[in-house]
Amino acid sequence: MTPAQAVSYTEDYWRGADILTKRFICASYGETPEWCGELPGKVEVPKSIAGVLAARQQAAQEREAAAKAAADIIAARTALAKRVKSGRASSKDVEMLVEQAKAGEQEAMELIAWMYAQGLSPERKDEDELSELAYIWYGKAYLAGAKEVKVNMDQIWPTLSETQQNRIVAFFDKKT
């Protein structure tokens, strides 16, 4: 077995490789990986090692900036969750959370569901209505990929009346 045969050519394995490395692999070996067709036709090649180093440094800076942005979002959401949990969330906080949830952010959906489940609704609602809203928001989070909320849904479902359960089923039937 040659070294080329021992290397995996799956996209997962090569995801972090720079485009020049991927181009080299696609051009050098007899067995062309599927992902080679997705590479751009022309690749700008730096004229010196300094150019390669500069490109790598720029890529590292872009990754750091993306990581910092993600960390900032997590910090802001954690602070919001703490304000919500302590009952000190402002109406602006709740509006922002609802906007994020409507944009499909599962963590925001889950936090709204938790608020309703804990009775921390910005509007005056009775406990039964809050449970129904909590279930709906947990359901939205579940459908968006937050599978861990299923436990909460399973705890709320038996507490709902048959009428509420039917409304929830109808709600999700409309969505699909």
JSON list of C-alpha atoms in Angstrom, two decimals, residues 91-167:
[
{"chain": "A", "resi": 91, "resn": "SER", "atom": "CA", "xyz": [-39.17, 44.12, 27.73]},
{"chain": "A", "resi": 92, "resn": "LYS", "atom": "CA", "xyz": [-36.32, 44.97, 25.32]},
{"chain": "A", "resi": 93, "resn": "ASP", "atom": "CA", "xyz": [-34.51, 41.77, 26.41]},
{"chain": "A", "resi": 94, "resn": "VAL", "atom": "CA", "xyz": [-37.63, 39.72, 25.74]},
{"chain": "A", "resi": 95, "resn": "GLU", "atom": "CA", "xyz": [-38.21, 41.41, 22.36]},
{"chain": "A", "resi": 96, "resn": "MET", "atom": "CA", "xyz": [-34.62, 40.64, 21.35]},
{"chain": "A", "resi": 97, "resn": "LEU", "atom": "CA", "xyz": [-35.03, 37.04, 22.48]},
{"chain": "A", "resi": 98, "resn": "VAL", "atom": "CA", "xyz": [-38.25, 36.63, 20.50]},
{"chain": "A", "resi": 99, "resn": "GLU", "atom": "CA", "xyz": [-36.58, 38.11, 17.39]},
{"chain": "A", "resi": 100, "resn": "GLN", "atom": "CA", "xyz": [-33.71, 35.63, 17.74]},
{"chain": "A", "resi": 101, "resn": "ALA", "atom": "CA", "xyz": [-36.14, 32.76, 18.23]},
{"chain": "A", "resi": 102, "resn": "LYS", "atom": "CA", "xyz": [-38.19, 33.77, 15.20]},
{"chain": "A", "resi": 103, "resn": "ALA", "atom": "CA", "xyz": [-34.93, 33.86, 13.22]},
{"chain": "A", "resi": 104, "resn": "GLY", "atom": "CA", "xyz": [-34.51, 30.16, 14.05]},
{"chain": "A", "resi": 105, "resn": "GLU", "atom": "CA", "xyz": [-31.99, 30.29, 16.91]},
{"chain": "A", "resi": 106, "resn": "GLN", "atom": "CA", "xyz": [-32.69, 27.18, 18.97]},
{"chain": "A", "resi": 107, "resn": "GLU", "atom": "CA", "xyz": [-31.11, 28.51, 22.19]},
{"chain": "A", "resi": 108, "resn": "ALA", "atom": "CA", "xyz": [-33.42, 31.52, 22.11]},
{"chain": "A", "resi": 109, "resn": "MET", "atom": "CA", "xyz": [-36.42, 29.23, 21.51]},
{"chain": "A", "resi": 110, "resn": "GLU", "atom": "CA", "xyz": [-35.39, 27.07, 24.44]},
{"chain": "A", "resi": 111, "resn": "LEU", "atom": "CA", "xyz": [-34.96, 30.08, 26.72]},
{"chain": "A", "resi": 112, "resn": "ILE", "atom": "CA", "xyz": [-38.42, 31.40, 25.82]},
{"chain": "A", "resi": 113, "resn": "ALA", "atom": "CA", "xyz": [-39.90, 27.96, 26.50]},
{"chain": "A", "resi": 114, "resn": "TRP", "atom": "CA", "xyz": [-38.11, 27.84, 29.85]},
{"chain": "A", "resi": 115, "resn": "MET", "atom": "CA", "xyz": [-39.46, 31.31, 30.70]},
{"chain": "A", "resi": 116, "resn": "TYR", "atom": "CA", "xyz": [-43.01, 30.17, 30.03]},
{"chain": "A", "resi": 117, "resn": "ALA", "atom": "CA", "xyz": [-42.48, 26.92, 31.93]},
{"chain": "A", "resi": 118, "resn": "GLN", "atom": "CA", "xyz": [-41.26, 28.92, 34.95]},
{"chain": "A", "resi": 119, "resn": "GLY", "atom": "CA", "xyz": [-44.15, 31.38, 34.72]},
{"chain": "A", "resi": 120, "resn": "LEU", "atom": "CA", "xyz": [-41.85, 34.23, 33.67]},
{"chain": "A", "resi": 121, "resn": "SER", "atom": "CA", "xyz": [-44.07, 35.60, 30.95]},
{"chain": "A", "resi": 122, "resn": "PRO", "atom": "CA", "xyz": [-43.90, 39.29, 30.03]},
{"chain": "A", "resi": 123, "resn": "GLU", "atom": "CA", "xyz": [-47.66, 39.16, 29.46]},
{"chain": "A", "resi": 124, "resn": "ARG", "atom": "CA", "xyz": [-50.27, 38.23, 32.03]},
{"chain": "A", "resi": 125, "resn": "LYS", "atom": "CA", "xyz": [-51.30, 34.65, 31.29]},
{"chain": "A", "resi": 126, "resn": "ASP", "atom": "CA", "xyz": [-52.73, 31.84, 33.36]},
{"chain": "A", "resi": 127, "resn": "GLU", "atom": "CA", "xyz": [-50.63, 28.81, 34.25]},
{"chain": "A", "resi": 128, "resn": "ASP", "atom": "CA", "xyz": [-52.35, 26.51, 31.73]},
{"chain": "A", "resi": 129, "resn": "GLU", "atom": "CA", "xyz": [-51.70, 28.92, 28.89]},
{"chain": "A", "resi": 130, "resn": "LEU", "atom": "CA", "xyz": [-48.05, 29.28, 29.96]},
{"chain": "A", "resi": 131, "resn": "SER", "atom": "CA", "xyz": [-47.59, 25.49, 29.91]},
{"chain": "A", "resi": 132, "resn": "GLU", "atom": "CA", "xyz": [-49.05, 25.32, 26.41]},
{"chain": "A", "resi": 133, "resn": "LEU", "atom": "CA", "xyz": [-46.76, 28.11, 25.20]},
{"chain": "A", "resi": 134, "resn": "ALA", "atom": "CA", "xyz": [-43.77, 26.45, 26.87]},
{"chain": "A", "resi": 135, "resn": "TYR", "atom": "CA", "xyz": [-44.54, 23.19, 25.06]},
{"chain": "A", "resi": 136, "resn": "ILE", "atom": "CA", "xyz": [-44.89, 24.98, 21.71]},
{"chain": "A", "resi": 137, "resn": "TRP", "atom": "CA", "xyz": [-41.57, 26.80, 22.10]},
{"chain": "A", "resi": 138, "resn": "TYR", "atom": "CA", "xyz": [-39.82, 23.62, 23.26]},
{"chain": "A", "resi": 139, "resn": "GLY", "atom": "CA", "xyz": [-41.32, 21.93, 20.20]},
{"chain": "A", "resi": 140, "resn": "LYS", "atom": "CA", "xyz": [-39.97, 24.64, 17.92]},
{"chain": "A", "resi": 141, "resn": "ALA", "atom": "CA", "xyz": [-36.53, 24.28, 19.51]},
{"chain": "A", "resi": 142, "resn": "TYR", "atom": "CA", "xyz": [-36.72, 20.51, 19.10]},
{"chain": "A", "resi": 143, "resn": "LEU", "atom": "CA", "xyz": [-37.60, 20.83, 15.41]},
{"chain": "A", "resi": 144, "resn": "ALA", "atom": "CA", "xyz": [-34.74, 23.32, 15.00]},
{"chain": "A", "resi": 145, "resn": "GLY", "atom": "CA", "xyz": [-32.32, 20.67, 16.28]},
{"chain": "A", "resi": 146, "resn": "ALA", "atom": "CA", "xyz": [-32.27, 21.04, 20.08]},
{"chain": "A", "resi": 147, "resn": "LYS", "atom": "CA", "xyz": [-33.05, 17.38, 20.77]},
{"chain": "A", "resi": 148, "resn": "GLU", "atom": "CA", "xyz": [-32.21, 17.75, 24.47]},
{"chain": "A", "resi": 149, "resn": "VAL", "atom": "CA", "xyz": [-35.49, 19.64, 25.06]},
{"chain": "A", "resi": 150, "resn": "LYS", "atom": "CA", "xyz": [-37.50, 16.45, 24.48]},
{"chain": "A", "resi": 151, "resn": "VAL", "atom": "CA", "xyz": [-37.20, 15.69, 28.22]},
{"chain": "A", "resi": 152, "resn": "ASN", "atom": "CA", "xyz": [-38.93, 18.99, 29.03]},
{"chain": "A", "resi": 153, "resn": "MET", "atom": "CA", "xyz": [-41.61, 18.34, 26.43]},
{"chain": "A", "resi": 154, "resn": "ASP", "atom": "CA", "xyz": [-42.27, 14.90, 27.94]},
{"chain": "A", "resi": 155, "resn": "GLN", "atom": "CA", "xyz": [-42.70, 16.48, 31.38]},
{"chain": "A", "resi": 156, "resn": "ILE", "atom": "CA", "xyz": [-45.14, 19.15, 30.18]},
{"chain": "A", "resi": 157, "resn": "TRP", "atom": "CA", "xyz": [-47.32, 17.04, 27.85]},
{"chain": "A", "resi": 158, "resn": "PRO", "atom": "CA", "xyz": [-49.16, 15.02, 30.56]},
{"chain": "A", "resi": 159, "resn": "THR", "atom": "CA", "xyz": [-50.01, 18.23, 32.42]},
{"chain": "A", "resi": 160, "resn": "LEU", "atom": "CA", "xyz": [-51.85, 19.66, 29.42]},
{"chain": "A", "resi": 161, "resn": "SER", "atom": "CA", "xyz": [-55.59, 19.21, 28.92]},
{"chain": "A", "resi": 162, "resn": "GLU", "atom": "CA", "xyz": [-56.84, 17.26, 25.94]},
{"chain": "A", "resi": 163, "resn": "THR", "atom": "CA", "xyz": [-57.99, 20.54, 24.38]},
{"chain": "A", "resi": 164, "resn": "GLN", "atom": "CA", "xyz": [-54.50, 22.02, 24.74]},
{"chain": "A", "resi": 165, "resn": "GLN", "atom": "CA", "xyz": [-52.90, 18.88, 23.32]},
{"chain": "A", "resi": 166, "resn": "ASN", "atom": "CA", "xyz": [-55.23, 19.04, 20.32]},
{"chain": "A", "resi": 167, "resn": "ARG", "atom": "CA", "xyz": [-54.38, 22.72, 19.74]}
]
